[in-house]
Amino acid sequence: MRVFQQTLKYSVVLLLTLSSSIIFAGSGGNGDHDKKGNPIDTQEEIKAYIKHHLQDSHDFTFYTDGQSGTHYGFPLPVILWDQGVKMFMSSKFHHGETVAQSGDSFYKLYHGKIYKTDAEGTITYDDHQHPTNVKPLDLSITKSVVGMILVSVLMLLMFSSLAKGYKKGPIPTGFARVLEPLVIYVRDEIARPNIGEKKYRKFMGFLLTVFFFIWILNLLGLTPLGFNVTGNIAVTVCLALFTFFIVQFSGNKDYWKHIFWMPGVPVLMKIILMPIEILGMLTKPFSLLIRLFANITAGHFVVMSLIALMITMKAAFGPVASTGMSIVLSLFISVIEILVAFLQAFIFTMLSSLFIGMAVQEHDHH
């Protein structure tokens, strides 16, 4: 029961931290949809569309009518800090085509970023064609934030159900019987072997949280909802920082001794090894965040590229053959992506437990 309470606590902390990380990373999302509703049929337009899919967004768009250019979806709240709080729905931007007014201020969505403009939505540029308009602090509820809230609610319901199931008896019932083997797997195959029998329980809440959080988010990314949360570098940085700080604050004296003054080696080697060990301490979280970000982003990019084959190859093979080839290949890759979704959650949790185990283990220097 204590493990499940820790898991819920870590879920809330993760949600709050990751949501705030979106603010500093920028919201992504392309605010430059084709106003005329022309079909996306050139290589440049396809690349831009894939890039738009991989980025965050201030609204949900499920479908766009290619003839009229009408977008079907729903807006999300825009919260800005610009000499006070400005709140309105993202529908005011009309996917970047119009200027939104809040009080006496005007804002425009340009390449996924919100800039302060005049009533005409004028964007000024520097010599490198970068916008020079003032950019207010964006605290909006974006699509990625909605995804994290949804996963947090699902985890809350899942682990609450499992905890209640154990109150009734040693054998859980209902959906808890599906969840229990996964919890036992994380405990017996990840936490115990890497951290040790005596100390693994202290970190089970964190390990269960990151495992299910990453896994469910990865699975949501394969749905038509278009989530790409773990493909957001800000999210993976925050997840890696959680592991980094837990490792550093849990490290015992032997851990720090092996970093700053390696026992059992000559003094000269100790001096040489010290900067190498410090660098290794910093590269561990970096490897965590890059591995998760790169694999999830690459998977989405490949799936979208294969779907685009039906457009790029239509002239050479005809519409039927190109569509059939695209569907078969994208279906094959999507099945592999289901495995990758679990594999990336497993690898992140496994490496986190390994780094924690290295920090808390006792060394025998005899």
Coordinates of C-alpha atoms in Angstrom, one line a residue:
M1 CA 0.0 0.0 0.0
R2 CA 2.9 2.3 0.8
V3 CA 4.4 1.7 -2.6
F4 CA 1.2 2.7 -4.3
Q5 CA 0.9 5.9 -2.2
Q6 CA 4.5 6.8 -3.3
T7 CA 3.6 6.1 -6.9
L8 CA 0.6 8.5 -6.8
K9 CA 2.8 11.1 -5.1
Y10 CA 5.5 10.8 -7.8
S11 CA 2.8 11.0 -10.5
V12 CA 1.5 14.4 -9.2
V13 CA 5.0 15.8 -8.9
L14 CA 5.9 14.6 -12.4
L15 CA 2.8 16.1 -13.9
L16 CA 3.4 19.5 -12.3
T17 CA 7.1 19.6 -13.3
L18 CA 6.6 18.3 -16.8
S19 CA 3.7 20.7 -17.4
S20 CA 5.8 23.7 -16.4
S21 CA 8.7 22.4 -18.6
I22 CA 6.5 23.0 -21.7
I23 CA 6.5 26.7 -20.9
F24 CA 10.3 27.1 -21.2
A25 CA 10.6 24.8 -24.2
G26 CA 8.0 26.6 -26.3
S27 CA 4.8 25.1 -27.5
G28 CA 5.7 24.1 -31.1
G29 CA 2.8 23.5 -33.4
N30 CA 2.6 25.2 -36.7
G31 CA 0.3 28.2 -37.0
D32 CA 0.6 28.4 -40.7
H33 CA -2.1 26.1 -42.1
D34 CA -3.0 26.6 -45.7
K35 CA -5.8 29.1 -45.8
K36 CA -7.2 27.9 -49.1
G37 CA -7.4 24.2 -48.1
N38 CA -5.1 23.1 -50.9
P39 CA -3.9 19.5 -50.7
I40 CA -0.5 18.7 -49.3
D41 CA 1.2 17.1 -52.3
T42 CA 4.7 18.4 -52.5
Q43 CA 7.8 17.1 -50.7
E44 CA 8.3 20.4 -48.9
E45 CA 4.7 20.5 -47.7
I46 CA 4.9 16.9 -46.5
K47 CA 8.0 17.6 -44.5
A48 CA 6.4 20.7 -43.0
Y49 CA 3.3 18.6 -42.1
I50 CA 5.4 15.9 -40.4
K51 CA 7.3 18.6 -38.5
H52 CA 3.9 20.1 -37.4
H53 CA 2.7 16.6 -36.2
L54 CA 5.9 16.2 -34.1
Q55 CA 5.5 19.5 -32.3
D56 CA 3.1 20.6 -29.6
S57 CA 0.0 22.6 -30.3
H58 CA -2.4 25.0 -28.7
D59 CA -5.4 23.0 -30.0
F60 CA -6.6 19.6 -31.1
T61 CA -7.2 19.1 -34.8
F62 CA -8.6 15.7 -35.8
Y63 CA -9.4 16.4 -39.4
T64 CA -9.0 19.2 -42.0
D65 CA -11.3 19.4 -45.0
G66 CA -9.0 19.6 -48.0
Q67 CA -11.6 21.5 -50.1
S68 CA -12.8 24.2 -47.7
G69 CA -9.8 24.3 -45.3
T70 CA -12.2 23.8 -42.3
H71 CA -10.4 22.4 -39.2
Y72 CA -12.4 19.9 -37.1
G73 CA -11.3 19.7 -33.4
F74 CA -11.5 21.8 -30.3
P75 CA -9.4 24.6 -28.8
L76 CA -7.4 24.7 -25.6
P77 CA -7.0 27.5 -23.0
V78 CA -4.3 30.1 -23.7
I79 CA -2.8 31.6 -20.6
L80 CA -0.3 34.4 -21.0
W81 CA 1.6 36.5 -18.5
D82 CA 2.0 40.0 -20.1
Q83 CA 1.8 42.7 -17.4
G84 CA -0.9 40.5 -15.9
V85 CA -2.7 37.3 -16.7
K86 CA -4.3 37.1 -20.2
M87 CA -6.7 34.2 -20.7
F88 CA -8.7 33.2 -23.8
M89 CA -9.3 30.1 -26.0
S90 CA -7.0 29.3 -28.8
S91 CA -9.9 29.4 -31.2
K92 CA -9.3 33.2 -31.4
F93 CA -6.1 32.5 -33.4
H94 CA -8.1 30.4 -35.9
H95 CA -5.0 28.2 -36.4
G96 CA -2.7 31.2 -36.8
E97 CA -4.8 32.9 -39.4
T98 CA -6.2 35.8 -37.3
V99 CA -5.0 38.0 -34.5
A100 CA -6.3 37.4 -31.0
Q101 CA -7.3 40.3 -28.8
S102 CA -7.3 40.2 -25.0
G103 CA -8.1 43.5 -23.3
D104 CA -6.0 46.2 -25.1
S105 CA -3.3 43.7 -26.3
F106 CA -3.1 41.8 -29.5
Y107 CA -1.4 38.4 -30.0
K108 CA -0.5 36.3 -33.1
L109 CA 0.3 32.6 -33.3
Y110 CA 3.3 32.3 -35.6
H111 CA 5.1 28.9 -36.1
G112 CA 3.6 27.7 -32.8
K113 CA 4.9 30.6 -30.7
I114 CA 2.7 33.5 -29.5
Y115 CA 4.0 37.0 -30.1
K116 CA 2.6 40.4 -29.1
T117 CA 1.6 42.4 -32.2
D118 CA -0.5 45.3 -33.3
A119 CA -4.1 45.0 -34.4
E120 CA -3.0 44.0 -37.9
G121 CA -0.8 41.2 -36.6
T122 CA 2.5 42.7 -37.9
I123 CA 5.6 40.5 -37.3
T124 CA 9.0 42.2 -37.5
Y125 CA 12.2 40.3 -38.3
D126 CA 15.9 40.7 -37.6
D127 CA 18.7 40.2 -40.2
H128 CA 18.4 36.4 -39.7
Q129 CA 14.6 36.4 -40.4
H130 CA 13.8 35.7 -36.7
P131 CA 10.8 37.5 -35.2
T132 CA 11.7 40.4 -32.9
N133 CA 8.2 40.9 -31.5
V134 CA 7.8 40.6 -27.7
K135 CA 7.0 37.0 -26.7
P136 CA 4.9 36.9 -23.5
L137 CA 5.4 34.1 -20.9
D138 CA 3.2 31.2 -22.3
L139 CA 1.5 29.2 -19.5
S140 CA -1.1 27.6 -21.8
I141 CA -2.7 24.2 -21.5
T142 CA -1.2 22.7 -24.7
K143 CA -1.9 19.3 -26.2
S144 CA 1.1 17.8 -24.5
V145 CA -0.1 19.0 -21.1
V146 CA -3.6 17.5 -21.8
G147 CA -1.9 14.2 -22.6
M148 CA 0.1 14.3 -19.3
I149 CA -3.0 15.1 -17.3
L150 CA -4.9 12.3 -19.0
V151 CA -2.2 9.8 -18.2
S152 CA -1.9 11.0 -14.6
V153 CA -5.7 10.5 -14.2
L154 CA -5.5 7.0 -15.7
M155 CA -2.6 6.1 -13.4
L156 CA -4.5 7.5 -10.4
L157 CA -7.5 5.3 -11.2
M158 CA -5.3 2.2 -12.0
F159 CA -3.2 2.3 -8.9
S160 CA -6.1 3.2 -6.7
S161 CA -8.0 0.2 -8.0
L162 CA -5.0 -2.0 -7.3
A163 CA -4.5 -0.7 -3.8
K164 CA -8.3 -1.2 -3.0
G165 CA -8.0 -4.8 -4.5
Y166 CA -5.4 -5.7 -2.0
K167 CA -7.6 -4.5 0.9
K168 CA -10.1 -7.2 0.0
G169 CA -7.5 -10.0 -0.1
P170 CA -4.1 -11.2 -1.2
I171 CA -5.4 -11.9 -4.8
P172 CA -6.6 -8.8 -6.7
T173 CA -9.7 -8.9 -8.8
G174 CA -10.9 -7.2 -12.0
F175 CA -8.5 -4.9 -13.8
A176 CA -6.0 -5.1 -10.9
R177 CA -5.2 -8.7 -12.1
V178 CA -3.9 -7.2 -15.3
L179 CA -1.9 -4.5 -13.5
E180 CA -0.3 -6.7 -10.8
P181 CA 2.0 -8.7 -13.1
L182 CA 3.5 -5.5 -14.5
V183 CA 4.1 -4.1 -11.0
I184 CA 5.7 -7.4 -10.0
Y185 CA 7.8 -7.3 -13.2
V186 CA 9.2 -3.9 -12.4
R187 CA 9.9 -5.0 -8.9
D188 CA 11.5 -8.4 -9.6
E189 CA 13.2 -7.7 -13.0
I190 CA 14.2 -4.1 -12.6
A191 CA 14.3 -2.8 -9.0
R192 CA 15.6 -5.8 -7.1
P193 CA 18.5 -6.9 -9.3
N194 CA 19.8 -3.4 -9.8
I195 CA 19.3 -1.7 -6.4
G196 CA 19.5 -4.6 -4.1
E197 CA 17.1 -6.5 -1.8
K198 CA 17.6 -4.1 1.2
K199 CA 17.0 -0.8 -0.5
Y200 CA 14.8 -1.3 -3.6
R201 CA 11.5 -0.6 -1.8
K202 CA 12.5 3.0 -1.2
F203 CA 12.6 3.7 -4.9
M204 CA 9.7 1.5 -6.2
G205 CA 7.3 4.5 -6.2
F206 CA 9.5 6.5 -8.6
L207 CA 10.3 3.5 -10.8
L208 CA 6.7 2.5 -11.2
T209 CA 5.7 6.1 -11.9
V210 CA 8.2 6.6 -14.7
F211 CA 7.6 3.2 -16.2
F212 CA 3.8 3.5 -16.5
F213 CA 4.0 7.2 -17.3
I214 CA 6.3 6.8 -20.3
W215 CA 4.7 3.6 -21.5
I216 CA 1.1 4.9 -21.5
L217 CA 2.2 8.2 -23.1
N218 CA 4.1 6.2 -25.8
L219 CA 0.9 4.2 -26.5
L220 CA -1.2 7.4 -26.7
G221 CA 1.2 8.7 -29.3
L222 CA 0.2 5.8 -31.6
T223 CA -3.5 6.8 -31.5
P224 CA -5.2 9.3 -33.8
L225 CA -5.2 11.8 -30.9
G226 CA -1.7 12.9 -32.2
F227 CA 0.1 13.0 -28.8
N228 CA 3.9 13.2 -29.0
V229 CA 4.7 14.0 -25.4
T230 CA 7.8 11.8 -25.0
G231 CA 9.0 13.2 -28.3
N232 CA 9.2 16.6 -26.6
I233 CA 12.8 17.3 -25.5
A234 CA 11.5 19.4 -22.5
V235 CA 9.6 16.4 -21.1
T236 CA 12.5 13.9 -21.5
V237 CA 14.9 16.5 -19.9
C238 CA 12.7 16.8 -16.9
L239 CA 12.3 13.0 -16.6
A240 CA 16.1 12.6 -16.8
L241 CA 16.6 15.3 -14.2
F242 CA 14.3 13.5 -11.8
T243 CA 16.6 10.4 -12.0
F244 CA 19.7 12.6 -11.8
F245 CA 18.6 14.3 -8.5
I246 CA 17.3 11.1 -7.0
V247 CA 20.7 9.5 -7.7
Q248 CA 22.7 12.4 -6.3
F249 CA 20.7 12.8 -3.1
S250 CA 20.6 9.1 -2.5
G251 CA 24.3 8.5 -3.1
N252 CA 26.3 7.3 -0.1
K253 CA 29.9 8.2 0.9
D254 CA 31.3 5.3 -1.2
Y255 CA 29.5 6.8 -4.3
W256 CA 31.0 10.2 -3.8
K257 CA 34.4 8.7 -2.9
H258 CA 34.5 6.9 -6.2
I259 CA 33.8 10.1 -8.0
F260 CA 36.2 12.5 -6.3
W261 CA 38.9 10.3 -4.9
M262 CA 38.9 6.8 -6.4
P263 CA 40.1 4.3 -3.7
G264 CA 42.7 1.7 -4.5
V265 CA 44.6 3.7 -7.3
P266 CA 47.7 5.9 -7.2
V267 CA 47.2 9.6 -6.4
L268 CA 48.1 10.7 -9.9
M269 CA 45.4 8.4 -11.3
K270 CA 42.9 9.7 -8.8
I271 CA 43.5 13.3 -10.1
I272 CA 43.1 12.1 -13.7
L273 CA 40.0 10.0 -13.0
M274 CA 38.2 12.8 -11.0
P275 CA 37.1 14.9 -14.0
I276 CA 36.3 11.8 -16.0
E277 CA 33.9 10.5 -13.2
I278 CA 32.3 14.0 -12.9
L279 CA 31.7 14.0 -16.7
G280 CA 30.3 10.5 -16.4
M281 CA 27.9 11.7 -13.7
L282 CA 26.5 14.3 -16.0
T283 CA 26.4 12.2 -19.2
K284 CA 24.2 9.6 -17.6
P285 CA 21.0 11.7 -17.5
F286 CA 21.9 13.1 -20.9
S287 CA 21.9 9.5 -22.4
L288 CA 18.5 8.9 -20.8
L289 CA 16.8 12.0 -22.3
I290 CA 18.4 11.6 -25.8
R291 CA 17.6 7.9 -26.1
L292 CA 13.9 8.4 -25.2
F293 CA 13.5 11.6 -27.3
A294 CA 15.3 10.3 -30.4
N295 CA 13.6 6.9 -30.5
I296 CA 10.1 8.2 -30.1
T297 CA 10.6 11.1 -32.5
A298 CA 12.2 8.8 -35.1
G299 CA 9.3 6.3 -34.8
H300 CA 6.7 9.0 -35.5
F301 CA 8.7 10.4 -38.3
V302 CA 9.0 7.0 -40.0
V303 CA 5.3 6.3 -39.7
M304 CA 4.3 9.7 -41.1
S305 CA 6.8 9.3 -43.9
L306 CA 5.4 5.9 -44.9
I307 CA 1.9 7.3 -44.9
A308 CA 3.1 10.1 -47.2
L309 CA 4.3 7.5 -49.8
M310 CA 0.7 7.3 -51.1
I311 CA 1.2 10.9 -52.3
T312 CA 4.8 10.9 -53.4
M313 CA 4.6 7.6 -55.3
K314 CA 1.1 8.1 -56.8
A315 CA 2.5 9.4 -60.1
A316 CA 4.9 6.4 -60.5
F317 CA 2.8 3.5 -59.3
G318 CA -0.8 4.8 -59.5
P319 CA -3.1 5.7 -56.6
V320 CA -4.2 2.1 -55.7
A321 CA -0.6 0.6 -55.6
S322 CA 0.9 3.5 -53.7
T323 CA -2.0 3.6 -51.2
G324 CA -1.7 -0.2 -50.6
M325 CA 2.1 -0.1 -50.2
S326 CA 1.8 2.8 -47.8
I327 CA -0.9 1.1 -45.6
V328 CA 1.1 -2.2 -45.4
L329 CA 4.4 -0.5 -44.5
S330 CA 2.9 1.9 -42.0
L331 CA 0.9 -0.9 -40.4
F332 CA 4.1 -3.0 -40.1
I333 CA 6.0 -0.1 -38.5
S334 CA 3.1 0.7 -36.2
V335 CA 3.2 -2.8 -34.8
I336 CA 6.9 -2.4 -34.2
E337 CA 6.2 1.0 -32.5
I338 CA 3.9 -0.8 -30.0
L339 CA 7.0 -2.9 -29.0
V340 CA 9.2 0.2 -28.9
A341 CA 6.6 2.0 -26.7
F342 CA 7.2 -0.7 -24.0
L343 CA 10.9 -1.1 -24.7
Q344 CA 11.6 2.6 -24.2
A345 CA 9.7 2.7 -20.9
F346 CA 11.6 -0.4 -19.8
I347 CA 15.0 1.0 -20.8
F348 CA 14.5 4.3 -19.1
T349 CA 13.3 2.5 -15.9
M350 CA 16.1 -0.1 -16.1
L351 CA 18.8 2.6 -16.5
S352 CA 17.3 4.7 -13.7
S353 CA 17.4 1.8 -11.3
L354 CA 20.9 0.9 -12.4
F355 CA 22.2 4.5 -11.7
I356 CA 20.3 4.5 -8.3
G357 CA 21.9 1.1 -7.5
M358 CA 25.4 2.3 -8.3
A359 CA 24.8 5.3 -5.9
V360 CA 23.4 3.3 -2.9
Q361 CA 25.4 0.1 -3.0
E362 CA 28.0 -0.6 -0.3
H363 CA 31.6 -1.3 -1.5
D364 CA 34.0 -3.7 0.0
H365 CA 37.5 -2.2 -0.2
H366 CA 39.3 -5.1 1.6

